[in-house]
Amino acid sequence: MQKTEQIGDIFIRLGIISHDQLNQAVEKQKLLKRQEALGDVLVSMGLISEKDRVRGLGEQWGVPFVDVADMEIDSSILKLVSQGVARKLKVLPVAKKNGRLTLAMKNPLDIFAIDEIRMMTGIDVEPAIAPEEDIIRAIGRLYQSGANASEQVNNVIKEFETADIDFTASEVGDDEDISIEQLRELSEEAPVIKLANLIISRGINDGASDIHIEPSKNIVRVRLRIDGILHEVMQVPKKVQASLISRIKIMAEMDIATKRTPQDGRIGAMIDGRQFDFRVSTLPSVFGEKIVLRVLDRSSISIGLHKLGLLPETLERFESLISRTYGIILVTGPTGSGKSTTLYSVLSKLNSGEKNILTIEDPVEYEVEGLTQVQINARAGLSFASGLRTMLRQDPDIAMVGEIRDAETATIATEAALTGHLVLSTLHTNDAPGALTRLVDMGIEPFLIASSTIGVLAQRLVRVVCPKCKEQYQPPRDAVKRLGIELDNDTRVTFYRGRGCDHCRGNGYRGRIGVYELMIINDRIRDLVLQKSSSHLIREAAIETGMKTLKEDAISKILLGQTTLEECLRVIYAG
């Protein structure tokens, strides 16, 4: 009888993890209070993805793996299994060959589901394995009613036209004349609920990070921020404005009677089997309240450090940095540059069960098991500074401060680092050397900064070339020279770009990746900080001692074909 290969050995054979990483996961598995499968532990540590885990299970069970995330399936195959049955059993028909139906399944060992599909279709079933989330998302994407997004909106708007609802008070754009009772009744009407759900679902399906609902003089625009760029996806009649905005505010548990002052709220929802949180913000404008929903996908925080886009040498240095037991590590960059994702990825790696990890955030965006997370509350007197001071009395090993905003917080953080704690935080600076001068400008004593800070990671996010329509091209020599690359007359460089396809909505990009600048604090840099030197001098010293700048990292990713010259010029060089 052949012995079943262990799942850890399979991951090593597939080249997904190393022997050392497997040993780390096994040790963590032993420390956990409740028993977890080794594959789940590896995912939680960020060492493998969920797709890797499922592929490994397929290898262990002798079942083929299918990647249904972006698969296009013939409609005649989809018709063999109804959408309702597919959702109930979490299966997806993907191919029919030689009289057998290939069925992507969450659990290919589920003989009851296989028998049900066999009896329903009259076709023998060949099970395959795929991630549950991918199956659910593919079902939502592929089982369409035949109407595209604009047609779905038009159908909902027609329901408004035929419904017995009085919109006359809001047609002129001033919903102050509508009573609170009327607003609440309007927001509970079926067409309004459908429209709000449609907008949110569209944002999720398109991979948006933010959903903007923007009243203007004659219409209400809906725009989605996808890979950092805003795209208008629909226009809603002005008369729907009052009921739509009220519906979103009720979902976020806001006060619909308050229209003149900004409000903040939160929506939690399970969509296609994934847990999402939406941070909702309203802003009164000339033409009514504008609403922005920040999309927080809880599954995104399990991303490992190796998936962020750090080049191998940078990743090795950064992992060495976060393994230290004390000191401050700062992550810098503008809003929307992925700082929170980086910090959560670090915490996921350090969250072994052996350490007491506390965070103080504004707000707590993602809830992570194993961490003690605190949300600041200005009204109750809980600020970053007071919260951090209290946290230090809770015997922490690692403290994460969402943002260093003032001198008091910075001083407490530096003192905490000097007393044997590892402190993680963020600053809004353009580059890594600028973080040290920013702390000096805040009034922190240079000797505290020099003694406590061990490293600074600056970052940006650039769009990734679409893998479906990626093509090579020879760039103009002046464009290459603009990057600072000197070429001989006979030397040619190959760049990559996306032609544009349905997969990337025609823009040539799909997804984003980080561009990084890691500055390790050494004795030379400490001396410059003590002398209150400018960031320019600190930068020169960091480069001479091995720091790869944001621009150099961007060039590497262009040459690797991960992003384009134009994208890096927009994000990196424009700054």
Coordinates of C-alpha atoms in Angstrom, one line a residue:
M1 CA 0.0 0.0 0.0
Q2 CA 1.5 3.3 -1.1
K3 CA 2.1 5.8 1.7
T4 CA 0.3 9.1 1.4
E5 CA 2.7 12.0 1.0
Q6 CA 2.6 14.5 3.9
I7 CA 1.1 17.9 3.0
G8 CA 4.3 19.8 4.2
D9 CA 6.5 17.6 1.9
I10 CA 4.2 18.4 -1.0
F11 CA 4.6 22.2 -0.5
I12 CA 8.3 21.7 -0.4
R13 CA 8.3 19.6 -3.6
L14 CA 6.2 22.2 -5.4
G15 CA 8.8 24.8 -4.4
I16 CA 6.2 26.8 -2.4
I17 CA 8.0 26.8 0.9
S18 CA 11.5 25.8 2.3
H19 CA 12.3 23.2 4.9
D20 CA 13.0 26.1 7.4
Q21 CA 9.6 27.6 6.8
L22 CA 7.9 24.2 7.2
N23 CA 9.7 23.8 10.6
Q24 CA 8.5 27.2 11.7
A25 CA 4.9 26.3 10.8
V26 CA 5.1 23.0 12.7
E27 CA 6.4 24.8 15.8
K28 CA 3.6 27.3 15.6
Q29 CA 1.0 24.6 15.1
K30 CA 2.2 23.0 18.4
L31 CA 1.7 26.3 20.2
L32 CA -1.9 26.9 19.1
K33 CA -4.6 26.2 21.7
R34 CA -6.9 24.6 19.2
Q35 CA -5.7 22.1 16.6
E36 CA -5.4 23.6 13.1
A37 CA -4.4 21.9 9.9
L38 CA -0.8 22.6 8.8
G39 CA -2.0 24.1 5.5
D40 CA -4.2 26.6 7.5
V41 CA -1.2 27.5 9.7
L42 CA 1.0 28.2 6.7
V43 CA -1.7 30.4 5.2
S44 CA -2.1 32.4 8.5
M45 CA 1.6 32.9 8.6
G46 CA 1.6 34.3 5.1
L47 CA 4.0 31.6 3.8
I48 CA 1.5 30.3 1.3
S49 CA -1.7 31.5 -0.3
E50 CA -5.1 29.9 -0.1
K51 CA -4.7 28.8 -3.7
D52 CA -1.3 27.1 -2.8
R53 CA -3.0 25.3 0.1
V54 CA -5.8 23.9 -2.1
R55 CA -3.3 22.9 -4.8
G56 CA -1.4 21.0 -2.2
L57 CA -4.5 19.2 -1.0
G58 CA -5.3 18.2 -4.6
E59 CA -1.8 16.7 -4.9
Q60 CA -2.3 14.8 -1.7
W61 CA -5.7 13.5 -2.7
G62 CA -4.8 12.7 -6.3
V63 CA -7.4 15.3 -7.6
P64 CA -6.5 17.8 -10.3
F65 CA -6.5 21.5 -9.4
V66 CA -8.3 24.0 -11.5
D67 CA -7.9 27.8 -11.3
V68 CA -11.4 29.2 -11.8
A69 CA -10.6 32.8 -10.7
D70 CA -10.5 34.2 -14.3
M71 CA -11.7 31.2 -16.3
E72 CA -14.2 31.7 -19.1
I73 CA -16.6 28.8 -19.3
D74 CA -18.9 28.0 -22.2
S75 CA -22.6 28.9 -21.4
S76 CA -23.7 25.4 -22.6
I77 CA -21.5 23.9 -19.8
L78 CA -22.9 26.3 -17.2
K79 CA -26.5 25.4 -18.1
L80 CA -25.9 21.8 -17.0
V81 CA -25.9 22.9 -13.4
S82 CA -28.3 25.7 -12.2
Q83 CA -26.9 28.7 -10.3
G84 CA -28.9 27.7 -7.2
V85 CA -27.4 24.2 -7.1
A86 CA -23.9 25.5 -7.8
R87 CA -24.2 27.9 -4.9
K88 CA -25.7 25.3 -2.5
L89 CA -23.1 22.7 -3.2
K90 CA -20.2 25.1 -3.9
V91 CA -19.4 23.5 -7.2
L92 CA -18.8 24.8 -10.7
P93 CA -19.0 22.9 -14.0
V94 CA -15.9 23.8 -16.0
A95 CA -15.6 21.4 -19.0
K96 CA -17.2 18.4 -20.7
K97 CA -14.9 15.9 -22.4
N98 CA -15.3 12.3 -23.5
G99 CA -18.7 12.1 -21.9
R100 CA -17.5 13.3 -18.5
L101 CA -18.2 16.5 -16.7
T102 CA -15.3 18.2 -14.9
L103 CA -16.6 19.7 -11.7
A104 CA -14.6 22.2 -9.7
M105 CA -15.4 21.6 -6.0
K106 CA -14.5 22.9 -2.6
N107 CA -14.4 19.3 -1.4
P108 CA -13.8 16.8 -4.2
L109 CA -14.3 14.0 -1.6
D110 CA -18.0 14.9 -1.1
I111 CA -19.6 11.9 -2.8
F112 CA -23.1 13.1 -2.0
A113 CA -22.6 16.3 -4.1
I114 CA -21.0 14.3 -6.9
D115 CA -23.9 11.9 -6.9
E116 CA -26.4 14.7 -7.0
I117 CA -24.8 16.4 -10.0
R118 CA -24.5 13.0 -11.8
M119 CA -28.2 12.2 -11.3
M120 CA -29.2 15.8 -12.3
T121 CA -27.2 15.9 -15.5
G122 CA -27.0 12.2 -16.4
I123 CA -23.3 12.6 -17.0
D124 CA -20.4 11.0 -15.2
V125 CA -18.6 13.5 -13.0
E126 CA -14.8 14.0 -12.7
P127 CA -14.1 16.0 -9.5
A128 CA -11.4 18.7 -9.4
I129 CA -10.5 21.0 -6.6
A130 CA -10.5 24.8 -6.4
P131 CA -10.6 27.4 -3.6
E132 CA -14.1 27.9 -2.1
E133 CA -13.9 31.7 -2.5
D134 CA -12.8 31.4 -6.1
I135 CA -15.7 29.1 -6.9
I136 CA -18.3 31.4 -5.2
R137 CA -16.9 34.5 -7.0
A138 CA -16.8 32.6 -10.3
I139 CA -20.5 31.6 -9.9
G140 CA -21.4 35.3 -9.3
R141 CA -19.4 36.3 -12.3
L142 CA -20.4 33.6 -14.8
Y143 CA -24.0 33.0 -14.0
Q144 CA -25.3 36.3 -15.4
S145 CA -29.0 36.9 -16.2
G146 CA -28.0 38.2 -19.6
A147 CA -28.0 41.8 -18.6
N148 CA -24.8 43.8 -18.2
A149 CA -24.2 46.3 -15.4
S150 CA -25.8 49.2 -17.2
E151 CA -28.8 47.2 -18.1
Q152 CA -29.2 46.1 -14.5
V153 CA -29.1 49.7 -13.4
N154 CA -31.7 50.6 -16.0
N155 CA -33.9 47.8 -14.9
V156 CA -33.8 49.0 -11.3
I157 CA -34.5 52.6 -12.4
K158 CA -37.5 51.4 -14.3
E159 CA -38.7 49.9 -11.1
F160 CA -38.5 53.4 -9.6
E161 CA -40.6 54.7 -12.5
T162 CA -43.3 52.1 -12.1
A163 CA -43.3 52.0 -8.3
D164 CA -45.9 54.1 -6.5
I165 CA -43.3 56.3 -4.8
D166 CA -43.4 60.2 -4.7
F167 CA -40.0 61.6 -5.5
T168 CA -41.2 65.2 -6.3
A169 CA -39.6 66.7 -3.2
S170 CA -36.2 65.5 -4.1
E171 CA -36.3 66.3 -7.9
V172 CA -34.8 69.8 -7.4
G173 CA -31.9 68.4 -5.5
D174 CA -32.9 69.7 -2.1
D175 CA -34.1 66.9 0.1
E176 CA -34.6 69.1 3.2
D177 CA -38.3 69.2 2.4
I178 CA -38.6 65.5 2.8
S179 CA -39.6 64.4 6.3
I180 CA -37.5 61.9 8.2
E181 CA -40.4 59.5 8.1
Q182 CA -40.6 59.8 4.3
L183 CA -36.9 59.3 3.9
R184 CA -37.0 56.2 6.0
E185 CA -40.0 54.8 4.0
L186 CA -38.2 55.6 0.7
S187 CA -35.0 53.9 1.8
E188 CA -37.0 50.7 2.6
E189 CA -38.6 50.4 -0.8
A190 CA -37.5 47.4 -2.8
P191 CA -35.9 49.4 -5.8
V192 CA -33.8 51.4 -3.4
I193 CA -32.5 48.3 -1.6
K194 CA -31.7 46.7 -5.0
L195 CA -29.9 49.8 -6.2
A196 CA -27.8 50.1 -3.1
N197 CA -26.9 46.4 -3.1
L198 CA -26.1 46.6 -6.9
I199 CA -23.7 49.5 -6.3
I200 CA -21.9 47.6 -3.5
S201 CA -21.8 44.3 -5.4
R202 CA -20.4 46.1 -8.5
G203 CA -17.6 47.6 -6.3
I204 CA -16.7 44.2 -4.9
N205 CA -16.8 42.4 -8.3
D206 CA -14.6 45.0 -9.9
G207 CA -12.1 44.9 -7.1
A208 CA -12.6 48.5 -5.9
S209 CA -10.9 49.9 -2.9
D210 CA -13.4 52.8 -2.6
I211 CA -17.0 53.4 -3.8
H212 CA -17.9 57.0 -4.4
I213 CA -21.5 58.2 -4.6
E214 CA -21.4 61.8 -5.8
P215 CA -24.4 64.1 -6.2
S216 CA -24.1 66.7 -8.9
K217 CA -26.6 69.2 -10.2
N218 CA -28.6 66.9 -12.5
I219 CA -27.4 63.3 -11.7
V220 CA -25.7 61.2 -9.1
R221 CA -22.4 59.7 -10.3
V222 CA -21.1 56.4 -9.0
R223 CA -17.3 56.0 -9.3
L224 CA -15.0 53.2 -8.2
R225 CA -11.4 53.4 -7.3
I226 CA -9.8 50.4 -9.0
D227 CA -6.0 49.9 -8.6
G228 CA -5.7 53.5 -7.4
I229 CA -7.6 55.1 -10.3
L230 CA -11.2 56.4 -10.2
H231 CA -13.6 55.0 -12.9
E232 CA -17.2 56.2 -13.4
V233 CA -19.3 53.1 -13.7
M234 CA -22.9 54.4 -13.6
Q235 CA -25.1 57.5 -13.4
V236 CA -28.3 57.5 -11.3
P237 CA -31.2 59.9 -11.8
K238 CA -31.2 62.9 -9.4
K239 CA -34.6 62.0 -8.0
V240 CA -33.2 58.7 -6.6
Q241 CA -30.6 60.7 -4.6
A242 CA -32.4 61.2 -1.3
S243 CA -33.6 57.6 -0.9
L244 CA -30.3 56.0 -2.0
I245 CA -28.2 58.1 0.4
S246 CA -30.6 57.4 3.2
R247 CA -30.5 53.7 2.5
I248 CA -26.6 53.7 2.7
K249 CA -26.8 55.8 5.9
I250 CA -29.3 53.4 7.5
M251 CA -27.1 50.4 6.6
A252 CA -24.1 52.2 8.2
E253 CA -26.2 53.0 11.3
M254 CA -26.0 56.8 10.8
D255 CA -28.5 59.5 11.6
I256 CA -30.5 60.2 8.5
A257 CA -31.8 63.4 10.1
T258 CA -28.3 64.9 10.1
K259 CA -27.4 66.2 6.7
R260 CA -25.4 69.3 7.4
T261 CA -22.5 67.7 9.2
P262 CA -20.1 64.9 8.2
Q263 CA -20.8 61.4 9.7
D264 CA -18.8 58.2 9.9
G265 CA -20.2 54.6 10.1
R266 CA -19.5 51.0 9.3
I267 CA -21.3 48.3 7.3
G268 CA -20.4 44.6 7.7
A269 CA -21.6 42.2 5.0
M270 CA -21.0 38.6 3.8
I271 CA -20.7 38.8 0.0
D272 CA -20.1 35.7 -2.2
G273 CA -18.8 33.8 0.9
R274 CA -16.3 36.5 1.9
Q275 CA -16.6 38.8 4.9
F276 CA -16.3 42.5 4.0
D277 CA -16.4 45.6 6.1
F278 CA -17.2 49.0 4.6
R279 CA -16.0 52.2 6.3
V280 CA -18.6 54.8 5.4
S281 CA -18.1 58.6 5.3
T282 CA -20.5 61.3 4.4
L283 CA -19.6 64.9 3.4
P284 CA -22.2 67.6 2.9
S285 CA -21.8 69.3 -0.5
V286 CA -23.7 72.0 -2.5
F287 CA -25.8 69.3 -4.3
G288 CA -26.3 67.0 -1.4
E289 CA -24.3 64.5 0.8
K290 CA -21.4 62.7 -0.9
I291 CA -20.8 59.2 0.4
V292 CA -17.6 57.2 0.2
L293 CA -17.4 53.6 1.2
R294 CA -13.9 52.2 1.9
V295 CA -13.9 48.5 1.1
L296 CA -12.1 46.4 3.6
D297 CA -11.7 42.8 2.5
R298 CA -10.7 40.7 5.6
S299 CA -9.1 38.0 3.4
S300 CA -6.5 40.6 2.2
I301 CA -4.8 40.8 5.5
S302 CA -3.6 37.2 5.3
I303 CA -1.2 38.2 2.5
G304 CA 2.4 37.2 3.3
L305 CA 5.4 39.5 3.1
H306 CA 6.7 37.5 0.1
K307 CA 3.5 38.5 -1.8
L308 CA 3.9 42.3 -1.3
G309 CA 6.4 42.8 -4.1
L310 CA 9.6 43.1 -2.1
L311 CA 12.6 42.1 -4.1
P312 CA 14.4 39.0 -2.7
E313 CA 17.4 41.0 -1.3
T314 CA 15.0 43.6 0.3
L315 CA 12.8 41.0 1.7
E316 CA 15.7 39.2 3.3
R317 CA 16.9 42.4 5.0
F318 CA 13.4 43.4 6.1
E319 CA 12.7 39.9 7.6
S320 CA 15.9 40.2 9.5
L321 CA 14.8 43.7 10.7
I322 CA 11.4 42.5 12.1
S323 CA 13.0 39.6 13.8
R324 CA 14.7 41.9 16.3
T325 CA 13.3 42.1 19.8
Y326 CA 13.4 45.9 20.3
G327 CA 13.5 49.2 18.4
I328 CA 11.2 51.2 16.2
I329 CA 10.4 50.2 12.6
L330 CA 8.6 52.9 10.6
V331 CA 6.6 52.5 7.4
T332 CA 6.2 55.7 5.4
G333 CA 4.3 56.9 2.3
P334 CA 1.3 58.9 1.3
T335 CA -2.3 57.9 2.0
G336 CA -3.3 54.8 0.0
S337 CA 0.3 53.5 -0.5
G338 CA -0.4 50.2 1.3
K339 CA 1.2 50.9 4.7
S340 CA -1.6 49.2 6.7
T341 CA -1.3 46.0 4.5
T342 CA 2.5 45.9 5.1
L343 CA 2.0 46.4 8.9
Y344 CA -0.7 43.7 9.1
S345 CA 1.5 41.3 7.0
V346 CA 4.4 41.9 9.5
L347 CA 2.0 41.2 12.5
S348 CA 0.7 38.1 10.8
K349 CA 4.3 36.8 10.5
L350 CA 5.1 37.7 14.1
N351 CA 1.8 36.4 15.6
S352 CA 3.2 33.1 16.7
G353 CA 1.4 32.7 20.0
E354 CA 4.6 33.2 22.0
K355 CA 4.4 37.0 22.0
N356 CA 2.0 39.5 23.4
I357 CA 1.1 41.8 20.5
L358 CA -1.0 45.0 21.1
T359 CA -2.1 47.6 18.6
I360 CA -3.7 51.0 18.8
E361 CA -5.4 52.2 15.7
D362 CA -7.8 54.9 14.3
P363 CA -9.9 53.0 13.4
V364 CA -9.3 49.3 13.7
E365 CA -9.7 48.3 10.1
Y366 CA -9.2 44.5 10.4
E367 CA -9.8 42.3 13.4
V368 CA -7.0 39.8 13.7
E369 CA -7.2 36.8 16.0
G370 CA -4.3 36.6 18.5
L371 CA -3.8 40.4 18.7
T372 CA -5.2 42.8 21.3
Q373 CA -6.5 45.7 19.3
V374 CA -7.5 49.1 20.7
Q375 CA -9.4 51.9 18.9
I376 CA -8.7 55.4 19.9
N377 CA -11.7 57.4 21.2
A378 CA -11.0 61.1 21.4
R379 CA -14.2 61.8 23.3
A380 CA -13.3 59.4 26.1
G381 CA -9.7 60.8 26.2
L382 CA -8.2 57.7 24.6
S383 CA -5.5 59.0 22.1
F384 CA -2.6 57.4 20.5
A385 CA -0.3 58.8 23.3
S386 CA -2.5 57.8 26.3
G387 CA -3.4 54.4 24.7
L388 CA 0.3 53.6 24.0
R389 CA 1.2 54.6 27.6
T390 CA -1.4 52.3 29.0
M391 CA -0.4 49.5 26.6
L392 CA 3.1 49.5 27.9
R393 CA 1.7 48.5 31.3
Q394 CA 0.2 45.4 29.7
D395 CA 3.6 43.5 29.3
P396 CA 3.7 43.8 25.5
D397 CA 6.4 42.2 23.3
I398 CA 5.3 44.1 20.2
A399 CA 3.3 47.3 20.0
M400 CA 1.8 48.7 16.7
V401 CA 0.8 52.3 16.7
G402 CA -1.4 53.2 13.7
E403 CA 0.3 56.5 13.1
I404 CA 2.7 58.8 14.9
R405 CA 0.9 62.1 14.7
D406 CA 2.4 64.2 17.5
A407 CA 5.5 64.7 19.6
E408 CA 4.0 63.0 22.7
T409 CA 3.2 59.8 20.8
A410 CA 6.6 59.8 19.2
T411 CA 8.4 60.3 22.5
I412 CA 6.5 57.4 24.2
A413 CA 7.2 55.2 21.2
T414 CA 10.9 55.9 21.3
E415 CA 11.1 55.3 25.0
A416 CA 9.2 52.1 24.6
A417 CA 11.7 50.9 22.0
L418 CA 14.6 51.7 24.3
T419 CA 13.1 49.7 27.2
G420 CA 13.0 46.4 25.2
H421 CA 9.8 46.6 23.0
L422 CA 9.5 46.2 19.2
V423 CA 7.4 49.2 18.0
L424 CA 5.8 49.4 14.5
S425 CA 4.2 52.6 13.2
T426 CA 3.6 54.8 10.2
L427 CA 4.6 58.3 9.2
H428 CA 3.5 60.5 6.2
T429 CA 6.8 61.2 4.5
N430 CA 7.9 61.0 0.9
D431 CA 10.9 58.8 1.5
A432 CA 12.7 56.8 4.1
P433 CA 15.4 59.3 5.1
G434 CA 12.6 62.0 5.5
A435 CA 11.1 60.0 8.4
L436 CA 14.1 60.8 10.7
T437 CA 14.1 64.5 9.9
R438 CA 10.3 64.5 10.4
L439 CA 10.8 63.2 14.0
V440 CA 13.4 65.9 14.6
D441 CA 10.9 68.5 13.3
M442 CA 8.3 67.2 15.8
G443 CA 10.7 68.1 18.6
I444 CA 12.0 64.6 19.5
E445 CA 15.5 64.6 20.9
P446 CA 18.0 63.4 18.2
F447 CA 19.6 61.0 20.7
L448 CA 16.2 59.3 21.2
I449 CA 15.7 58.9 17.5
A450 CA 19.2 57.6 16.8
S451 CA 19.1 55.1 19.7
S452 CA 15.6 53.7 19.1
T453 CA 14.9 53.7 15.3
I454 CA 16.3 50.5 13.6
G455 CA 14.7 50.8 10.1
V456 CA 12.4 52.7 7.8
L457 CA 10.5 51.3 4.9
A458 CA 9.1 53.8 2.4
Q459 CA 6.6 52.5 -0.2
R460 CA 4.3 53.3 -3.1
L461 CA 1.8 51.1 -5.1
V462 CA 2.1 50.8 -8.8
R463 CA -0.3 48.9 -11.2
V464 CA 0.7 45.5 -12.5
V465 CA 0.8 44.7 -16.2
C466 CA -2.2 42.6 -17.1
P467 CA -1.0 39.0 -17.5
K468 CA -3.7 38.2 -20.1
C469 CA -2.6 40.9 -22.7
K470 CA 1.0 41.4 -21.7
E471 CA 3.4 42.1 -24.7
Q472 CA 7.0 43.1 -25.2
Y473 CA 8.2 46.3 -26.9
Q474 CA 11.4 48.3 -27.4
P475 CA 11.2 51.6 -25.6
P476 CA 12.6 54.8 -27.1
R477 CA 16.2 55.5 -26.0
D478 CA 15.3 58.8 -24.5
A479 CA 12.7 57.2 -22.2
V480 CA 15.3 54.7 -21.0
K481 CA 17.7 57.5 -20.4
R482 CA 15.1 59.3 -18.4
L483 CA 15.1 56.4 -16.0
G484 CA 18.8 56.9 -15.5
I485 CA 19.8 53.8 -17.4
E486 CA 22.9 54.4 -19.6
L487 CA 23.0 52.3 -22.8
D488 CA 25.6 51.6 -25.4
N489 CA 24.7 52.2 -29.0
D490 CA 24.1 48.5 -29.6
T491 CA 22.3 47.7 -26.4
R492 CA 18.5 47.3 -26.5
V493 CA 16.2 47.0 -23.6
T494 CA 12.9 45.1 -23.5
F495 CA 9.9 46.6 -21.7
Y496 CA 6.4 45.2 -21.2
R497 CA 2.9 46.7 -21.4
G498 CA -0.7 45.5 -21.7
R499 CA -2.6 45.9 -24.9
G500 CA -6.0 46.0 -23.1
C501 CA -8.5 43.2 -22.8
D502 CA -11.7 42.3 -21.0
H503 CA -9.7 40.9 -18.1
C504 CA -8.2 44.4 -17.4
R505 CA -11.2 46.4 -18.6
G506 CA -9.1 47.6 -21.5
N507 CA -6.5 49.6 -19.6
G508 CA -3.7 47.1 -19.7
Y509 CA -3.3 46.8 -15.9
R510 CA -4.7 44.3 -13.3
G511 CA -3.8 44.6 -9.6
R512 CA -1.1 46.5 -7.8
I513 CA 2.3 45.8 -6.4
G514 CA 4.6 47.6 -3.9
V515 CA 7.7 49.6 -4.7
Y516 CA 10.0 49.9 -1.7
E517 CA 12.9 51.8 -0.2
L518 CA 14.3 50.1 2.9
M519 CA 16.8 52.1 5.1
I520 CA 18.5 50.1 7.8
I521 CA 19.8 52.5 10.5
N522 CA 23.6 52.1 10.9
D523 CA 26.2 54.0 12.9
R524 CA 26.9 56.5 10.1
I525 CA 23.2 57.4 9.8
R526 CA 22.9 57.7 13.6
D527 CA 25.8 60.2 13.7
L528 CA 24.0 62.3 11.0
V529 CA 20.8 62.3 13.1
L530 CA 22.7 63.4 16.2
Q531 CA 24.1 66.3 14.1
K532 CA 20.6 67.2 12.9
S533 CA 21.7 66.7 9.3
S534 CA 19.3 67.2 6.4
S535 CA 17.5 64.3 4.8
H536 CA 19.6 64.9 1.7
L537 CA 22.8 63.9 3.6
I538 CA 21.1 61.0 5.3
R539 CA 19.9 59.8 1.9
E540 CA 23.4 59.9 0.5
A541 CA 24.8 58.0 3.4
A542 CA 22.0 55.4 3.2
I543 CA 22.6 54.8 -0.6
E544 CA 26.4 54.5 0.0
T545 CA 25.7 51.8 2.6
G546 CA 23.4 49.7 0.3
M547 CA 19.9 51.3 0.3
K548 CA 18.0 50.7 -2.9
T549 CA 15.9 53.8 -3.6
L550 CA 12.2 53.9 -4.7
K551 CA 13.3 54.8 -8.2
E552 CA 15.8 52.0 -8.4
D553 CA 13.3 49.5 -7.1
A554 CA 10.8 50.8 -9.7
I555 CA 13.3 50.3 -12.5
S556 CA 13.9 46.7 -11.4
K557 CA 10.1 46.0 -11.6
I558 CA 9.9 47.6 -15.0
L559 CA 12.8 45.4 -16.3
L560 CA 11.1 42.3 -14.7
G561 CA 8.0 43.1 -16.6
Q562 CA 5.8 43.6 -13.5
T563 CA 4.9 47.2 -14.3
T564 CA 5.4 49.9 -17.0
L565 CA 7.5 52.9 -17.5
E566 CA 4.4 55.2 -17.7
E567 CA 3.1 53.8 -14.4
C568 CA 6.3 54.4 -12.6
L569 CA 6.6 57.9 -14.1
R570 CA 3.1 58.6 -12.8
V571 CA 3.6 57.3 -9.3
I572 CA 7.3 57.5 -8.4
Y573 CA 9.0 60.0 -10.7
A574 CA 6.2 62.6 -10.6
G575 CA 7.0 62.9 -6.8

